[in-house]
Short mmCIF file of C-alpha atoms in Angstrom, two decimals:
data_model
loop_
_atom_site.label_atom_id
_atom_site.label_comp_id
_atom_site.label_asym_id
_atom_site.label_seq_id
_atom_site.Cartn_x
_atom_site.Cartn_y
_atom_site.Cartn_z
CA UNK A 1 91.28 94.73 76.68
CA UNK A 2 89.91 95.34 73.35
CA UNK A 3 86.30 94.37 74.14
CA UNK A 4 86.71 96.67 77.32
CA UNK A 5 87.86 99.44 74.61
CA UNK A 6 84.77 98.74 72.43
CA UNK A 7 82.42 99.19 75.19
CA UNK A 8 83.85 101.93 76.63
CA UNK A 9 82.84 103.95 73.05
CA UNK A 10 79.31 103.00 73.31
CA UNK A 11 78.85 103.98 76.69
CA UNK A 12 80.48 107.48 75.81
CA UNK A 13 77.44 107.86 73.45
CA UNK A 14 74.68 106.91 75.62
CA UNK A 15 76.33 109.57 77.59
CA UNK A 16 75.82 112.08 75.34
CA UNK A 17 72.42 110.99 75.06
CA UNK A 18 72.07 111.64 78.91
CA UNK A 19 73.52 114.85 79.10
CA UNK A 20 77.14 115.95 81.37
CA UNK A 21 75.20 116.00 84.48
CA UNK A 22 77.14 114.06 87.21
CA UNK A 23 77.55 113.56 90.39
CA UNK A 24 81.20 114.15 91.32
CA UNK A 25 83.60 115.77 94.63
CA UNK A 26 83.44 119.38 95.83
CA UNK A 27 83.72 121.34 92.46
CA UNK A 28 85.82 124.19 93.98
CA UNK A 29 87.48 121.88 96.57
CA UNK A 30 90.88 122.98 97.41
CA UNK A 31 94.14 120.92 97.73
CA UNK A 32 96.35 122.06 100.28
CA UNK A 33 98.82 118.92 101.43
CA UNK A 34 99.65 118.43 105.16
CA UNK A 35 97.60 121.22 105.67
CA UNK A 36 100.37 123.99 104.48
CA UNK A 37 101.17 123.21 101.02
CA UNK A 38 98.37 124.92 98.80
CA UNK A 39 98.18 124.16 95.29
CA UNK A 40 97.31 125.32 92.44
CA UNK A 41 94.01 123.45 90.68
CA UNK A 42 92.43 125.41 88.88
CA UNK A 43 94.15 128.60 86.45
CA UNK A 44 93.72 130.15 83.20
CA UNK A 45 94.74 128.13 80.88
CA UNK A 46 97.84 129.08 79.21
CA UNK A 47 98.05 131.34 76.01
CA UNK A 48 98.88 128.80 73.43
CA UNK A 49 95.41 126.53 74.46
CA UNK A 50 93.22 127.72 72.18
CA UNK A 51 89.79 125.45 73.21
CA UNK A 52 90.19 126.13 76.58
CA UNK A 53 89.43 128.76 79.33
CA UNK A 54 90.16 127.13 82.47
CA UNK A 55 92.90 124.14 83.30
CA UNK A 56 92.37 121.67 86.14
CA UNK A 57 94.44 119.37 87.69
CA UNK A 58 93.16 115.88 87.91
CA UNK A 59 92.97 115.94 91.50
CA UNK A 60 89.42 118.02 91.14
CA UNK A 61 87.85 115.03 88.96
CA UNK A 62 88.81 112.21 91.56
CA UNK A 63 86.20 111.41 94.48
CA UNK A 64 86.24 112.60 97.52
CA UNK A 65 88.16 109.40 99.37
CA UNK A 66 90.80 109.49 96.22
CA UNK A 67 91.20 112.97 97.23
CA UNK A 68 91.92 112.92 100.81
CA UNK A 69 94.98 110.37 100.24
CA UNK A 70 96.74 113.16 98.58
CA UNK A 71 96.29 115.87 101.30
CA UNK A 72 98.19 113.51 103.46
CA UNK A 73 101.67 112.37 103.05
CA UNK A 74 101.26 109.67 105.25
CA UNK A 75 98.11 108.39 103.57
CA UNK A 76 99.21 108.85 99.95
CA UNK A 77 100.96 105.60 99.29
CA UNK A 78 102.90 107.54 96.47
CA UNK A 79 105.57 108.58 99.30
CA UNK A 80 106.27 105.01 100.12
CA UNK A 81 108.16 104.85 97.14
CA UNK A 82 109.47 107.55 97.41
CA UNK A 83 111.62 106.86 100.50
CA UNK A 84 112.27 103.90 98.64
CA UNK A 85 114.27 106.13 96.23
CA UNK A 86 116.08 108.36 98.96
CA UNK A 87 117.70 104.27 99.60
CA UNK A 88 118.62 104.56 96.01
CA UNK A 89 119.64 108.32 95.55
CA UNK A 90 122.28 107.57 98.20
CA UNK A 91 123.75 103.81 96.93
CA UNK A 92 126.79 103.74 95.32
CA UNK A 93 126.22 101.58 91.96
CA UNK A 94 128.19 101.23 88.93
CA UNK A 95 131.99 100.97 88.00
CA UNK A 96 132.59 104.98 88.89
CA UNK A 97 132.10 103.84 92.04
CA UNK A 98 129.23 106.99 92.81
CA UNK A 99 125.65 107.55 94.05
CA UNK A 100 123.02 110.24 92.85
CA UNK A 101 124.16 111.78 96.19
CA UNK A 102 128.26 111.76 94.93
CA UNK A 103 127.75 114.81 92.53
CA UNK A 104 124.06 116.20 93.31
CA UNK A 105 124.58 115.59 97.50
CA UNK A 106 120.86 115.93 98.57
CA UNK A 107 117.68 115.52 96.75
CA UNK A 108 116.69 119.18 97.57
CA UNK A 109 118.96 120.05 94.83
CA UNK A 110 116.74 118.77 92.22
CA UNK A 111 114.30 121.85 93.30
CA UNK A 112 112.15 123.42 90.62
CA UNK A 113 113.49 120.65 87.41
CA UNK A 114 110.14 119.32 87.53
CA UNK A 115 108.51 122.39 86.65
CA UNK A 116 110.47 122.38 83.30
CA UNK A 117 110.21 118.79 82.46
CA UNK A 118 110.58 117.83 79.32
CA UNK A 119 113.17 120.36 78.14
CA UNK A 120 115.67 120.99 75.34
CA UNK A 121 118.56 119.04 75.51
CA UNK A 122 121.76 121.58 73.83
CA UNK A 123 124.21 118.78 74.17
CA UNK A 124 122.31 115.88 72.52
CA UNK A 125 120.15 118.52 69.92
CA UNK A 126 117.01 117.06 71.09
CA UNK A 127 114.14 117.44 74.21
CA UNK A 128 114.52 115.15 76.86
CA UNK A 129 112.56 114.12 79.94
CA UNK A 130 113.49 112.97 83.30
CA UNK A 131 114.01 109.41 82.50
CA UNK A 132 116.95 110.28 79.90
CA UNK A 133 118.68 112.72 82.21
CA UNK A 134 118.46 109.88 84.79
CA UNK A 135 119.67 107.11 82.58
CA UNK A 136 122.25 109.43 81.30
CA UNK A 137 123.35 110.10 84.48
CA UNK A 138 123.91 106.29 85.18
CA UNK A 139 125.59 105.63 81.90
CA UNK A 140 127.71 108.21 81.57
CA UNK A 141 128.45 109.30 84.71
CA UNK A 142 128.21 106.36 87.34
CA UNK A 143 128.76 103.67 84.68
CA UNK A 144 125.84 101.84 85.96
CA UNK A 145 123.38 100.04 84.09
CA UNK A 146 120.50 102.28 82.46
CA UNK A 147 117.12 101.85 83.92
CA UNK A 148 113.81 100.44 82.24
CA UNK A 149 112.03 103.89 81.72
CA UNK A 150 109.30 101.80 83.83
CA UNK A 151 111.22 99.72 86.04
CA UNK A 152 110.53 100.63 89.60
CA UNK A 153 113.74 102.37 90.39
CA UNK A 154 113.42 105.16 87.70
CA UNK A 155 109.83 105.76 88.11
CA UNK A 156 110.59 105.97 92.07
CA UNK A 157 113.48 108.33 91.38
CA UNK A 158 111.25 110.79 89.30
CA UNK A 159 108.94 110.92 92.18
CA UNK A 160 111.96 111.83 93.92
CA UNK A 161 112.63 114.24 91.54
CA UNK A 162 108.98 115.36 90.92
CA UNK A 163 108.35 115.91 95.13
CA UNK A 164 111.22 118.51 95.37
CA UNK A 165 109.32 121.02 92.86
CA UNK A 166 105.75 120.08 94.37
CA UNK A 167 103.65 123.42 94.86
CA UNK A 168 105.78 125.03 92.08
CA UNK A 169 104.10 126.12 88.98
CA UNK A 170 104.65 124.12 85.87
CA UNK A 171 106.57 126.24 83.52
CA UNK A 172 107.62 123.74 80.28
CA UNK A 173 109.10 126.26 77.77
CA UNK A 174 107.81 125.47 74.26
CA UNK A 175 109.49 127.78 71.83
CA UNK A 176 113.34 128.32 70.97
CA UNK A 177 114.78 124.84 70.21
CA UNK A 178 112.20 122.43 71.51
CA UNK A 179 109.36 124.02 69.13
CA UNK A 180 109.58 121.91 66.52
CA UNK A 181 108.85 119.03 68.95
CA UNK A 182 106.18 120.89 70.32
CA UNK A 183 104.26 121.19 67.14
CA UNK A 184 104.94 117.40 66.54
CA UNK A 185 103.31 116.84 69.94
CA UNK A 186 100.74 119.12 68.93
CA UNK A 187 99.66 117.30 65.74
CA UNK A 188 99.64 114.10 67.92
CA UNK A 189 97.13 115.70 70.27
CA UNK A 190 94.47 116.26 67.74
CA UNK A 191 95.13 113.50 65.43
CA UNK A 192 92.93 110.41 65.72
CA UNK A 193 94.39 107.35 66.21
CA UNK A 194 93.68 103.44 66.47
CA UNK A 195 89.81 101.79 65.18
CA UNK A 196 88.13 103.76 67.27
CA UNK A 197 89.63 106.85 65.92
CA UNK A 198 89.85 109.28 69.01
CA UNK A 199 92.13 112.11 69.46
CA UNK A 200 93.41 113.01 72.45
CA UNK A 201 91.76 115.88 72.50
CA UNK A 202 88.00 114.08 71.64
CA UNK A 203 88.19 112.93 75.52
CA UNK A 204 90.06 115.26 77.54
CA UNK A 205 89.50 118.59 75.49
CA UNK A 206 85.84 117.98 74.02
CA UNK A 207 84.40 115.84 77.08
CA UNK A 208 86.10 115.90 80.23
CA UNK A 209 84.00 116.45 83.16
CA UNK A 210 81.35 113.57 81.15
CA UNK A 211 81.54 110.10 81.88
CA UNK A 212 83.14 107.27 79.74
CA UNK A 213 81.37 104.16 81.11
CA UNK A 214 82.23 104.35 84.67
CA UNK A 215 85.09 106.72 84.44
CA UNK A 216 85.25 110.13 85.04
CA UNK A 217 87.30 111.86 82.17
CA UNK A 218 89.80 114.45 83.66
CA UNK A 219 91.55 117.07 81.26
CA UNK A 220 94.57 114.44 81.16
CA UNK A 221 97.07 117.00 82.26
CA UNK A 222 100.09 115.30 83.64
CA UNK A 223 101.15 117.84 86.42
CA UNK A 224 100.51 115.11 88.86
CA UNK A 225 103.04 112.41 87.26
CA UNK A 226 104.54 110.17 88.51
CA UNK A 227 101.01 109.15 89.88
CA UNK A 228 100.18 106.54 92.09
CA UNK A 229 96.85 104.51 90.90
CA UNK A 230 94.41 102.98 93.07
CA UNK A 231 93.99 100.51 90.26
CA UNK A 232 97.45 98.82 90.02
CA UNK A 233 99.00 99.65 93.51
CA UNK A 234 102.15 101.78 91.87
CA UNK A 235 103.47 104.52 90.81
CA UNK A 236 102.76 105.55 87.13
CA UNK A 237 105.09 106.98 84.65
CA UNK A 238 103.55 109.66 82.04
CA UNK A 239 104.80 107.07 79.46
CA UNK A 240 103.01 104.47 80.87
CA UNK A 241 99.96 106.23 81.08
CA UNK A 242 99.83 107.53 77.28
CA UNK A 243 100.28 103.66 76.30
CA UNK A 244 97.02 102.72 78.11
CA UNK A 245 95.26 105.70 76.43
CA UNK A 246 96.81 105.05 73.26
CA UNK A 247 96.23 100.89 73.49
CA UNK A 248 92.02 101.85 74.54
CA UNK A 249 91.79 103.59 71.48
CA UNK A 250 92.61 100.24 69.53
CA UNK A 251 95.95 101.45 68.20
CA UNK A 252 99.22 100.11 68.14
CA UNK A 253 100.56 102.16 70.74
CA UNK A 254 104.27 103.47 70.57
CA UNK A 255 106.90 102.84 72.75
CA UNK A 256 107.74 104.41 76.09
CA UNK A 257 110.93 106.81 75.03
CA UNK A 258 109.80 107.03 71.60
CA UNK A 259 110.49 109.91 70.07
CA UNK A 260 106.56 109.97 69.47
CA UNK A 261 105.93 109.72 73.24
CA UNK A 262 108.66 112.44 73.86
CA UNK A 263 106.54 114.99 71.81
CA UNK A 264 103.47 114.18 73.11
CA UNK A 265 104.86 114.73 76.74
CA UNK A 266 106.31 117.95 75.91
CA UNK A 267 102.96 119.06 74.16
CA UNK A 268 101.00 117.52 76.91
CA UNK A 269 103.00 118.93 79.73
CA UNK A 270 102.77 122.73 78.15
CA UNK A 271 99.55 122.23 78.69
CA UNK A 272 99.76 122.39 82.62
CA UNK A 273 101.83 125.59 82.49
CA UNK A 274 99.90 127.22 85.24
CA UNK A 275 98.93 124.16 87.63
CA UNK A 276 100.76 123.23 90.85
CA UNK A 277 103.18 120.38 90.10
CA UNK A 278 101.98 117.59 92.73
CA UNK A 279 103.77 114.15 92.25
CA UNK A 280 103.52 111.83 93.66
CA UNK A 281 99.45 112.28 92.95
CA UNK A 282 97.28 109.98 93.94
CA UNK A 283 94.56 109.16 90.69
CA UNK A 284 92.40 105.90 90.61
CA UNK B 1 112.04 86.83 103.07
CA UNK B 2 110.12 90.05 101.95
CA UNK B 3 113.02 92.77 101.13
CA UNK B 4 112.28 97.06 101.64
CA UNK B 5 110.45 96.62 104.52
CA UNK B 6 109.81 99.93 106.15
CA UNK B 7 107.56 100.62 109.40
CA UNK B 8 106.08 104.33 109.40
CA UNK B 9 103.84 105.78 112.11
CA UNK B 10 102.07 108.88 113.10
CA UNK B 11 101.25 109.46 116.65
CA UNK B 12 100.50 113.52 117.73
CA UNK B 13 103.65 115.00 119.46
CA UNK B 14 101.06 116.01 122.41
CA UNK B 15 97.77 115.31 123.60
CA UNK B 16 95.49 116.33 126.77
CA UNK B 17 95.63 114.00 129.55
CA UNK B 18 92.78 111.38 128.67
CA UNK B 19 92.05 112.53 125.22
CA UNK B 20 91.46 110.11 122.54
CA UNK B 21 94.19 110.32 119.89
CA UNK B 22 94.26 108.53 116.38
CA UNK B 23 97.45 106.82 115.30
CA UNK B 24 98.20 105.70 112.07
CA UNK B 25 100.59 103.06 111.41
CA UNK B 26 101.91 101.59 108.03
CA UNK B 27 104.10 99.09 106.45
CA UNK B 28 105.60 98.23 103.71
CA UNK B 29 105.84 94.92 102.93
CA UNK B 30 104.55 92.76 99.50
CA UNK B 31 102.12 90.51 101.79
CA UNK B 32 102.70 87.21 99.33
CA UNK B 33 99.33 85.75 99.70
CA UNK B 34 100.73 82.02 99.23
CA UNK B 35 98.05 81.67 97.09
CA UNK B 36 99.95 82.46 93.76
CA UNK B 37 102.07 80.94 91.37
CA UNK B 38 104.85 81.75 89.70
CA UNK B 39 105.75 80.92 85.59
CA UNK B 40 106.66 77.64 86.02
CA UNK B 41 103.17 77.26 88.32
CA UNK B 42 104.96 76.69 91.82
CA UNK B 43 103.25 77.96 94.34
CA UNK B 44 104.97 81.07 95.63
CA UNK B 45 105.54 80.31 99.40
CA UNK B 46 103.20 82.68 101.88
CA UNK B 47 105.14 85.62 103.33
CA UNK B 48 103.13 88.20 104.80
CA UNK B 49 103.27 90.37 108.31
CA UNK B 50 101.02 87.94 110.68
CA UNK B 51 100.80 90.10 113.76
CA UNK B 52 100.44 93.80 114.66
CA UNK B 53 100.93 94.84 118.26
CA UNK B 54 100.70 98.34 119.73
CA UNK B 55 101.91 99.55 123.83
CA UNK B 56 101.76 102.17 125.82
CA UNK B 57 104.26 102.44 128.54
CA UNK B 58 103.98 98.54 128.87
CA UNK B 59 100.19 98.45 128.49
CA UNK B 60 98.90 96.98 125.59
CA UNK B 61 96.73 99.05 123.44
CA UNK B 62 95.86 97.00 120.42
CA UNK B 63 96.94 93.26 119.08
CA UNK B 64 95.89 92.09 115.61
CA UNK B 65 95.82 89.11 113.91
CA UNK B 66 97.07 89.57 110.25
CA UNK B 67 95.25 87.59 107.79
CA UNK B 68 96.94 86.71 104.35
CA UNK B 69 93.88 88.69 102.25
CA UNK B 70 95.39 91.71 104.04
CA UNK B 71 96.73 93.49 100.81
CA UNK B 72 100.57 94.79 100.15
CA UNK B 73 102.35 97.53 102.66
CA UNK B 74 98.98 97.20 105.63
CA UNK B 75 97.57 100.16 106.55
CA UNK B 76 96.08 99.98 110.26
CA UNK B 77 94.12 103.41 112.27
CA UNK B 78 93.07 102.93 115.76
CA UNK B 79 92.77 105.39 118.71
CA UNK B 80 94.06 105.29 121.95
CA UNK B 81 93.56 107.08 124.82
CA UNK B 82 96.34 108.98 126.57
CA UNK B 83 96.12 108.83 130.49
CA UNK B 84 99.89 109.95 130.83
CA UNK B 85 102.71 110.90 128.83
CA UNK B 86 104.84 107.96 127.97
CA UNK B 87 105.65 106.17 124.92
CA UNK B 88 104.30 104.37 121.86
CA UNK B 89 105.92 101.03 121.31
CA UNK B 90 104.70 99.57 117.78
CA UNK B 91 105.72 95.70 116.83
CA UNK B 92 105.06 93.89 113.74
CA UNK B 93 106.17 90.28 113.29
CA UNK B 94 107.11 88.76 110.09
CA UNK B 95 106.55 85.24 108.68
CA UNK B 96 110.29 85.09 108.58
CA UNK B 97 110.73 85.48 112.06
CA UNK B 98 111.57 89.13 111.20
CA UNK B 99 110.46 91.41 113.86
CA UNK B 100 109.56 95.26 113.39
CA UNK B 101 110.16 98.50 115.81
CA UNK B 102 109.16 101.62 116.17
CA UNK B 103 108.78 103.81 119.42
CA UNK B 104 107.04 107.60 119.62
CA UNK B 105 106.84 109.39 122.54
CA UNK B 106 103.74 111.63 123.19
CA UNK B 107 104.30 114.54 125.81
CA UNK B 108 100.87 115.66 128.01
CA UNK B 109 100.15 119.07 127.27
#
């Protein structure tokens, strides 16, 4: 992994050295899922995004083939697992004796949480994301065993979650209460971590749209999450996904449901506000 | 015995008489390759879907042979031509002896 880190870097400057001309899908290609659903993949980037005129979804950096599985929801092998969580939503687990479906009866009524996702928690003084209203949920209301925030039952159950609001415009609110955690997020953004010292922002702000080695960097926006990659056959929690950024920058990385990681998200997320919400995605 | 098994297809709801129509069929199932091994370096025994079959009001329209490189949850598109309206009778048959079903019926029109 690290020497895969190291050459990733170099290749990054030879790309410089070439220039940001590459071949890529349909630039103004637009996403509409089973033909009816049409989403939103390119806006104005929000008001707070300073560096930035225009946001894209990841979806318009992926090939044309990666695309195509999305416009389908029998192709994208996201919604596989899904129905794999509509099994769960509706099993009884845990010494309360109750399902998801018990006190929330379908999934429907999970419309539009998405959207908001991560958001300021007034009972617990603190921003949560999906995975701790799930696990709190299980705890405190099923008395069930909490989830891994990776294990495949909670990352299935936010792309449960994640479907009902797809098409809806992200809309993560940053000020009140949550932004002192936004700032923190913030900082994190645009700090440089691990030996190679990159920021977030020195790939997905400063050069997406180049090349690093053979990948195509998107903006990183995590409107698409949970996302279902080509490259390890499952879905992908947001978590997950900053680890393996964090790790390729040759830094310890933090843990999923750090507080760290819960910053970043909401930071990360804000920076979607705008963009269709469209997991399960389908990324490579 | 592979666990969460779940046969999906998509066949149109109508088609003109003799038109060619694409189905799409999938599965999910792990497709153990037999070729791995587990911590303690036993071979993890083979359990994969080993035949795919496909009718049409009795008439067979497609029967493949499932190979254990096929990766997890098999994805298989094929065509078919539709002479009459009738029914779509899929089958896939499990190492275990498990056997999958799923009918859909296709109206001319």
């Amino acid at each position: 992994m690290k020497l895969k880190s190291l050459k990733t870097v170099t290749s990054s400057i030879a790309m410089l050295a070439l220039g940001a001309g590459i071949a890529s899908a349909d630039e103004d290609a637009a996403l509409i899922i089973n033909g009816e659903t049409e989403m939103v993949v390119r806006t104005e980037a929000p008001a707070h995004l300073e560096n930035m005129d225009e946001i894209r979804s990841g979806w318009t950096f992926r090939s044309a083939e990666t695309q195509a599985l999305q416009m389908d929801d029998f192709d994208n092998p996201g919604m596989i697992f899904v129905d794999q969580a509509i099994d769960t939503w509706n099993q009884v687990s845990g010494s309360e004796e109750k399902s998801c479906a018990s006190c929330h009866e379908g999934p429907e009524s999970m419309k539009g949480l998405r959207t908001q996702m991560p958001k300021w928690n007034e009972a617990a003084g603190e921003v949560w994301t999906t995975e701790m209203y799930i696990n709190d949920c299980r705890e405190n209301r099923m008395g069930a065993d909490k989830w891994g925030w990776n294990a495949k039952d909670m990352v299935n159950m936010t792309a449960l979650i994640a479907l009902q609001s797809r098409g809806m415009p992200m809309n993560v609110a940053i000020d009140g209460p949550a932004q002192a955690t936004w700032e923190q997020g913030k900082e994190m953004y645009y700090t440089r971590y691990g030996q190679l010292e990159l920021s977030c922002a020195n790939c997905h702000e400063d050069n997406y749209d180049n090349l690093i080695r053979a990948d195509h960097l998107s903006q990183g926006q995590i409107n698409g999450f949970p996302a279902y990659r080509l490259k390890n056959a499952k879905l992908n929690s947001i978590h997950a996904r900053f680890k393996g950024c964090v790790r390729d920058t040759r830094a310890e990385t933090f843990k999923e449901g750090s507080p760290e990681f819960i910053a970043l998200e909401l930071y990360v997320a804000s920076r979607a506000n705008g963009l269709s919400s469209e997991g399960p995605s389908v990324r490579n | 015995m592979a666990t969460g098994v779940k046969p999906r297809v998509k066949v149109p709801k109508s088609a003109a008489a003799g038109d060619a129509i694409t189905i799409k069929t999938l599965i999910s199932h792990p497709m153990e390759s037999g070729q791995r091994k587990d911590k303690e370096g036993n071979a993890i025994p083979r359990s994969i879907i080993n035949r795919f079959t496909c009718d049409f009001n009795g008439q067979n329209v497609i029967d493949v042979t499932l190979e254990p490189a096929i990766s997890t949850n098999p994805y298989i598109e094929f065509e078919a031509t539709v002479p009459e309206a009738g029914e779509f009778k899929f089958t896939w048959y499990d190492d275990d002896g498990s056997v999958y079903e799923e009918a859909k019926p296709i109206a001319i029109g």
